[in-house]
């Protein structure tokens, strides 16, 4: 009997061993599958990045903003041959796109310029750039730079960095998200790898920020649940720091001092089981990795991947089933320069720990510049010689962009990013990096520790491991654009159902070319037209027919894909010489006679022929000795563009026009006119066509709005004119704060505190669209301008002053086979010292940056 029992136990043991071996083999196979998918992903879905080099660091109203764009493949930082269209947006501080340029990418490069309209106010403007394909990998996956645009100098040449705030009447709603933080001080903790594990020693990094996101210098201590001190806190660089902690399952509290006040913050609660991955990246030649779990946790077979810019450079399996600690090292030379991602994962694709590190092989090219003399006379010709070499000293034949600025008029700007710091660091980590140039200054322990702290506290990488490993599928919504293509769909008017087998005719008329074509929607109601290249904005007419008959359907264009707006970081707005001023920008008049002349412009043309009880009356001229109240013209709402967008995305429905207008007014102004009566007036008749009283409940709004002549109560009619159709409206201006002495619209009193006039600007030569027709516009490539360079070589010196701040800008300077290039230009009338900025990246991914 005992022999049988022993035999049975032996068989069970052998079965258990075999089962464990089989399980381990299955686990190992699954881990390998993740790494294999990772390697394939990088080949199938290479990502792109964009960097813009600008001619200056700050601007004044009326100046051009010149830029050169470098579009690279992220995996190798080499000039991209994928996308052929780059989108560059100029965005106001409030979050409105002032202008979008669509630029043709050739050999991974393009260039352009912006000139903010003179009617725009000074402020902090954002320029962002992206390809359409980039947005598949995240809405925040684009290049962004914020510039201060200062007031135009009152006296030419006197550059005073002042930003005047908008007057109250010109304030517009803020659609840009705003940095939000609870309280006047915040302290955030980041356990290395992601989590604290009870019983396992961990490194905990932290970031301290003030009320508006500024770096905070703090010191303090960490206490356990027994109020025993277990660690000390002291910020080291830009509000960042770290400490070691051996946590248990209890609560931990940090007590810190900031601005002579004590604050308390709780640390993240430690998990009862799991893994801690600690990384040592402070050695010059190798990286050390240690994985630990607590004694209560049964380990398993795990995988580690080491990648950079979405490319897998190494992987390893770690058996933690019979141990609670494992460690190994790998040489840094196996990784490229830049940010690398170390990920610990299990057989079901769960990321257990993740860590970013930075490696710098100093493989960038050497850019040298020399000038014939240290100081140049006014209007004198300047020659600058450049020499480009790779890290081995070989000449580099390529193109680069260069900007030369008058140092005396260059405002101090804390922005320190360039093409090297951006492609290797800033573009690889989500969020704003303050002073990225600091981490490249020196290769020593102090700078490596600061960079390690940055990646511990801000280490949210742009590459999602689960997508690359195949755990989570990647959905490609945006194509790689190879040229100008019009893509759209046809849907039924009310139900929004896509219409297949519908014939589409397209006519496009631009400044330089006219194009036309026909196609039929496919099985899901989509259509597309490949267009010839053209520049500027073209008029577009689309017609849909079903069985050779026009039918009212919605024609939508797939062109609304711009990324979400980001909040400004504190350093974006922190320029040393920045301050605000107040300027009176209201419309003012010299006398009441001028007021009367101005009012005549908005009276009905047949006013004099109307009966006395319906005529608009002007007061006689009087002498006003006290300070007068001025008419203030508020914001202008571009209704045509907004309607086009709503049609494209399917938000427009043929509902009540007045209701539609009112809700758009309230949406656009973000409730700015809440509590005021809004009176809609046509600019071509000056008669009231609709009014809304916000004191009445929304449920009664249809009764409060004057919809048309038929439904308007007789007692409420005041020269009611036809309300224009939605298609007929081009824009709406809001006129607020009328003087209480001005009577408008047949005796109606416009009270400054209670009334707003919504002046409806109608399209010229408008004709109602027939069924099945859509009139819109389509944007071609932007016109590119050439930087103006005066020639004083063979001419008499000018009598007037030359106040150029950017002396020279060239987006495409070419070096010869010896890596040499020379540029020539003329000095302005006062420059004695120049700032020179040159940047480039080659087809092989060699980066060059120089600033002197």
PDB file of N, CA, C and O in Angstrom, residues 457-495:
ATOM      1  N   UNK A 457       9.966  62.614 -12.668  1.00  0.00           N
ATOM      2  CA  UNK A 457       8.777  63.405 -12.331  1.00  0.00           C
ATOM      3  C   UNK A 457       7.899  63.718 -13.541  1.00  0.00           C
ATOM      4  O   UNK A 457       6.708  63.955 -13.399  1.00  0.00           O
ATOM      5  N   UNK A 458       8.492  63.742 -14.736  1.00  0.00           N
ATOM      6  CA  UNK A 458       7.744  64.117 -15.930  1.00  0.00           C
ATOM      7  C   UNK A 458       7.845  63.024 -16.978  1.00  0.00           C
ATOM      8  O   UNK A 458       7.775  63.283 -18.164  1.00  0.00           O
ATOM      9  N   UNK A 459       8.001  61.813 -16.520  1.00  0.00           N
ATOM     10  CA  UNK A 459       8.290  60.713 -17.426  1.00  0.00           C
ATOM     11  C   UNK A 459       7.098  60.089 -18.093  1.00  0.00           C
ATOM     12  O   UNK A 459       6.994  58.866 -18.147  1.00  0.00           O
ATOM     13  N   UNK A 460       6.177  60.888 -18.593  1.00  0.00           N
ATOM     14  CA  UNK A 460       5.066  60.336 -19.365  1.00  0.00           C
ATOM     15  C   UNK A 460       5.473  60.352 -20.826  1.00  0.00           C
ATOM     16  O   UNK A 460       5.437  61.382 -21.488  1.00  0.00           O
ATOM     17  N   UNK A 461       5.857  59.205 -21.330  1.00  0.00           N
ATOM     18  CA  UNK A 461       6.394  59.139 -22.679  1.00  0.00           C
ATOM     19  C   UNK A 461       5.303  59.248 -23.730  1.00  0.00           C
ATOM     20  O   UNK A 461       4.132  58.947 -23.470  1.00  0.00           O
ATOM     21  N   UNK A 462       5.672  59.681 -24.914  1.00  0.00           N
ATOM     22  CA  UNK A 462       4.731  59.783 -26.025  1.00  0.00           C
ATOM     23  C   UNK A 462       4.483  58.422 -26.671  1.00  0.00           C
ATOM     24  O   UNK A 462       3.618  58.289 -27.536  1.00  0.00           O
ATOM     25  N   UNK A 463       5.216  57.379 -26.290  1.00  0.00           N
ATOM     26  CA  UNK A 463       5.076  56.051 -26.877  1.00  0.00           C
ATOM     27  C   UNK A 463       4.337  55.137 -25.907  1.00  0.00           C
ATOM     28  O   UNK A 463       4.776  54.928 -24.780  1.00  0.00           O
ATOM     29  N   UNK A 464       3.214  54.571 -26.331  1.00  0.00           N
ATOM     30  CA  UNK A 464       2.380  53.737 -25.479  1.00  0.00           C
ATOM     31  C   UNK A 464       2.791  52.284 -25.686  1.00  0.00           C
ATOM     32  O   UNK A 464       2.600  51.715 -26.769  1.00  0.00           O
ATOM     33  N   UNK A 465       3.357  51.667 -24.632  1.00  0.00           N
ATOM     34  CA  UNK A 465       3.891  50.306 -24.756  1.00  0.00           C
ATOM     35  C   UNK A 465       2.809  49.319 -25.158  1.00  0.00           C
ATOM     36  O   UNK A 465       3.026  48.429 -25.981  1.00  0.00           O
ATOM     37  N   UNK A 466       1.612  49.420 -24.587  1.00  0.00           N
ATOM     38  CA  UNK A 466       0.559  48.446 -24.869  1.00  0.00           C
ATOM     39  C   UNK A 466       0.153  48.458 -26.346  1.00  0.00           C
ATOM     40  O   UNK A 466      -0.192  47.425 -26.914  1.00  0.00           O
ATOM     41  N   UNK A 467       0.174  49.621 -26.973  1.00  0.00           N
ATOM     42  CA  UNK A 467      -0.131  49.681 -28.397  1.00  0.00           C
ATOM     43  C   UNK A 467       0.983  49.049 -29.213  1.00  0.00           C
ATOM     44  O   UNK A 467       0.731  48.314 -30.173  1.00  0.00           O
ATOM     45  N   UNK A 468       2.219  49.346 -28.842  1.00  0.00           N
ATOM     46  CA  UNK A 468       3.346  48.832 -29.610  1.00  0.00           C
ATOM     47  C   UNK A 468       3.520  47.323 -29.425  1.00  0.00           C
ATOM     48  O   UNK A 468       3.981  46.626 -30.327  1.00  0.00           O
ATOM     49  N   UNK A 469       3.150  46.796 -28.239  1.00  0.00           N
ATOM     50  CA  UNK A 469       3.288  45.364 -27.971  1.00  0.00           C
ATOM     51  C   UNK A 469       2.082  44.570 -28.438  1.00  0.00           C
ATOM     52  O   UNK A 469       2.074  43.343 -28.350  1.00  0.00           O
ATOM     53  N   UNK A 470       1.040  45.237 -28.921  1.00  0.00           N
ATOM     54  CA  UNK A 470      -0.119  44.543 -29.432  1.00  0.00           C
ATOM     55  C   UNK A 470      -1.166  44.212 -28.397  1.00  0.00           C
ATOM     56  O   UNK A 470      -2.147  43.515 -28.707  1.00  0.00           O
ATOM     57  N   UNK A 471      -0.998  44.670 -27.153  1.00  0.00           N
ATOM     58  CA  UNK A 471      -2.000  44.419 -26.120  1.00  0.00           C
ATOM     59  C   UNK A 471      -3.258  45.222 -26.414  1.00  0.00           C
ATOM     60  O   UNK A 471      -4.382  44.736 -26.312  1.00  0.00           O
ATOM     61  N   UNK A 472      -3.075  46.488 -26.782  1.00  0.00           N
ATOM     62  CA  UNK A 472      -4.177  47.377 -27.153  1.00  0.00           C
ATOM     63  C   UNK A 472      -4.033  47.734 -28.624  1.00  0.00           C
ATOM     64  O   UNK A 472      -2.958  48.197 -29.037  1.00  0.00           O
ATOM     65  N   UNK A 473      -5.057  47.551 -29.439  1.00  0.00           N
ATOM     66  CA  UNK A 473      -4.929  47.853 -30.872  1.00  0.00           C
ATOM     67  C   UNK A 473      -4.810  49.352 -31.120  1.00  0.00           C
ATOM     68  O   UNK A 473      -5.417  50.161 -30.429  1.00  0.00           O
ATOM     69  N   UNK A 474      -4.019  49.704 -32.108  1.00  0.00           N
ATOM     70  CA  UNK A 474      -3.888  51.096 -32.528  1.00  0.00           C
ATOM     71  C   UNK A 474      -4.832  51.354 -33.684  1.00  0.00           C
ATOM     72  O   UNK A 474      -4.819  50.635 -34.686  1.00  0.00           O
ATOM     73  N   UNK A 475      -5.665  52.373 -33.542  1.00  0.00           N
ATOM     74  CA  UNK A 475      -6.609  52.717 -34.590  1.00  0.00           C
ATOM     75  C   UNK A 475      -6.072  53.908 -35.372  1.00  0.00           C
ATOM     76  O   UNK A 475      -5.843  54.977 -34.820  1.00  0.00           O
ATOM     77  N   UNK A 476      -5.835  53.706 -36.653  1.00  0.00           N
ATOM     78  CA  UNK A 476      -5.331  54.763 -37.513  1.00  0.00           C
ATOM     79  C   UNK A 476      -6.511  55.509 -38.128  1.00  0.00           C
ATOM     80  O   UNK A 476      -7.235  54.971 -38.982  1.00  0.00           O
ATOM     81  N   UNK A 477      -6.753  56.729 -37.661  1.00  0.00           N
ATOM     82  CA  UNK A 477      -7.865  57.537 -38.154  1.00  0.00           C
ATOM     83  C   UNK A 477      -7.434  58.559 -39.197  1.00  0.00           C
ATOM     84  O   UNK A 477      -8.250  59.019 -39.992  1.00  0.00           O
ATOM     85  N   UNK A 478      -6.146  58.952 -39.153  1.00  0.00           N
ATOM     86  CA  UNK A 478      -5.664  59.994 -40.055  1.00  0.00           C
ATOM     87  C   UNK A 478      -4.629  59.408 -41.009  1.00  0.00           C
ATOM     88  O   UNK A 478      -3.741  58.673 -40.595  1.00  0.00           O
ATOM     89  N   UNK A 479      -4.720  59.753 -42.285  1.00  0.00           N
ATOM     90  CA  UNK A 479      -3.818  59.154 -43.278  1.00  0.00           C
ATOM     91  C   UNK A 479      -2.463  59.856 -43.345  1.00  0.00           C
ATOM     92  O   UNK A 479      -2.290  60.962 -42.824  1.00  0.00           O
ATOM     93  N   UNK A 480      -1.525  59.195 -44.005  1.00  0.00           N
ATOM     94  CA  UNK A 480      -0.269  59.839 -44.397  1.00  0.00           C
ATOM     95  C   UNK A 480      -0.558  60.603 -45.684  1.00  0.00           C
ATOM     96  O   UNK A 480      -0.817  59.996 -46.723  1.00  0.00           O
ATOM     97  N   UNK A 481      -0.545  61.918 -45.625  1.00  0.00           N
ATOM     98  CA  UNK A 481      -0.930  62.729 -46.785  1.00  0.00           C
ATOM     99  C   UNK A 481       0.238  62.854 -47.764  1.00  0.00           C
ATOM    100  O   UNK A 481       1.314  63.333 -47.407  1.00  0.00           O
ATOM    101  N   UNK A 482      -0.004  62.435 -48.989  1.00  0.00           N
ATOM    102  CA  UNK A 482       1.013  62.495 -50.033  1.00  0.00           C
ATOM    103  C   UNK A 482       0.783  63.654 -51.001  1.00  0.00           C
ATOM    104  O   UNK A 482       1.591  63.880 -51.893  1.00  0.00           O
ATOM    105  N   UNK A 483      -0.295  64.376 -50.829  1.00  0.00           N
ATOM    106  CA  UNK A 483      -0.608  65.502 -51.695  1.00  0.00           C
ATOM    107  C   UNK A 483      -1.959  66.074 -51.319  1.00  0.00           C
ATOM    108  O   UNK A 483      -2.572  65.696 -50.316  1.00  0.00           O
ATOM    109  N   UNK A 484      -2.444  67.006 -52.142  1.00  0.00           N
ATOM    110  CA  UNK A 484      -3.735  67.632 -51.883  1.00  0.00           C
ATOM    111  C   UNK A 484      -4.859  66.682 -52.295  1.00  0.00           C
ATOM    112  O   UNK A 484      -4.997  66.341 -53.469  1.00  0.00           O
ATOM    113  N   UNK A 485      -5.625  66.248 -51.330  1.00  0.00           N
ATOM    114  CA  UNK A 485      -6.733  65.332 -51.573  1.00  0.00           C
ATOM    115  C   UNK A 485      -7.967  65.864 -50.843  1.00  0.00           C
ATOM    116  O   UNK A 485      -7.872  66.264 -49.676  1.00  0.00           O
ATOM    117  N   UNK A 486      -9.104  65.871 -51.516  1.00  0.00           N
ATOM    118  CA  UNK A 486     -10.368  66.266 -50.906  1.00  0.00           C
ATOM    119  C   UNK A 486     -11.143  64.998 -50.570  1.00  0.00           C
ATOM    120  O   UNK A 486     -11.464  64.205 -51.457  1.00  0.00           O
ATOM    121  N   UNK A 487     -11.428  64.809 -49.298  1.00  0.00           N
ATOM    122  CA  UNK A 487     -12.133  63.614 -48.838  1.00  0.00           C
ATOM    123  C   UNK A 487     -13.411  64.057 -48.145  1.00  0.00           C
ATOM    124  O   UNK A 487     -13.421  65.030 -47.387  1.00  0.00           O
ATOM    125  N   UNK A 488     -14.510  63.362 -48.403  1.00  0.00           N
ATOM    126  CA  UNK A 488     -15.770  63.731 -47.780  1.00  0.00           C
ATOM    127  C   UNK A 488     -16.777  62.608 -47.819  1.00  0.00           C
ATOM    128  O   UNK A 488     -16.465  61.464 -48.177  1.00  0.00           O
ATOM    129  N   UNK A 489     -18.002  62.942 -47.452  1.00  0.00           N
ATOM    130  CA  UNK A 489     -19.090  61.967 -47.450  1.00  0.00           C
ATOM    131  C   UNK A 489     -20.397  62.695 -47.717  1.00  0.00           C
ATOM    132  O   UNK A 489     -20.503  63.915 -47.549  1.00  0.00           O
ATOM    133  N   UNK A 490     -21.404  61.932 -48.112  1.00  0.00           N
ATOM    134  CA  UNK A 490     -22.747  62.459 -48.356  1.00  0.00           C
ATOM    135  C   UNK A 490     -23.699  61.740 -47.415  1.00  0.00           C
ATOM    136  O   UNK A 490     -23.704  60.507 -47.345  1.00  0.00           O
ATOM    137  N   UNK A 491     -24.482  62.509 -46.663  1.00  0.00           N
ATOM    138  CA  UNK A 491     -25.425  61.924 -45.709  1.00  0.00           C
ATOM    139  C   UNK A 491     -26.797  62.540 -45.925  1.00  0.00           C
ATOM    140  O   UNK A 491     -26.937  63.644 -46.469  1.00  0.00           O
ATOM    141  N   UNK A 492     -27.821  61.834 -45.492  1.00  0.00           N
ATOM    142  CA  UNK A 492     -29.184  62.333 -45.611  1.00  0.00           C
ATOM    143  C   UNK A 492     -29.358  63.554 -44.716  1.00  0.00           C
ATOM    144  O   UNK A 492     -28.666  63.711 -43.708  1.00  0.00           O
ATOM    145  N   UNK A 493     -30.312  64.407 -45.072  1.00  0.00           N
ATOM    146  CA  UNK A 493     -30.429  65.718 -44.450  1.00  0.00           C
ATOM    147  C   UNK A 493     -30.776  65.647 -42.973  1.00  0.00           C
ATOM    148  O   UNK A 493     -30.157  66.313 -42.148  1.00  0.00           O
ATOM    149  N   UNK A 494     -31.752  64.831 -42.615  1.00  0.00           N
ATOM    150  CA  UNK A 494     -32.232  64.832 -41.234  1.00  0.00           C
ATOM    151  C   UNK A 494     -31.692  63.656 -40.415  1.00  0.00           C
ATOM    152  O   UNK A 494     -31.306  63.823 -39.271  1.00  0.00           O
ATOM    153  N   UNK A 495     -31.649  62.457 -40.987  1.00  0.00           N
ATOM    154  CA  UNK A 495     -31.223  61.279 -40.232  1.00  0.00           C
ATOM    155  C   UNK A 495     -29.715  61.127 -40.165  1.00  0.00           C
ATOM    156  O   UNK A 495     -29.196  60.387 -39.333  1.00  0.00           O
TER     157      UNK A 495
END
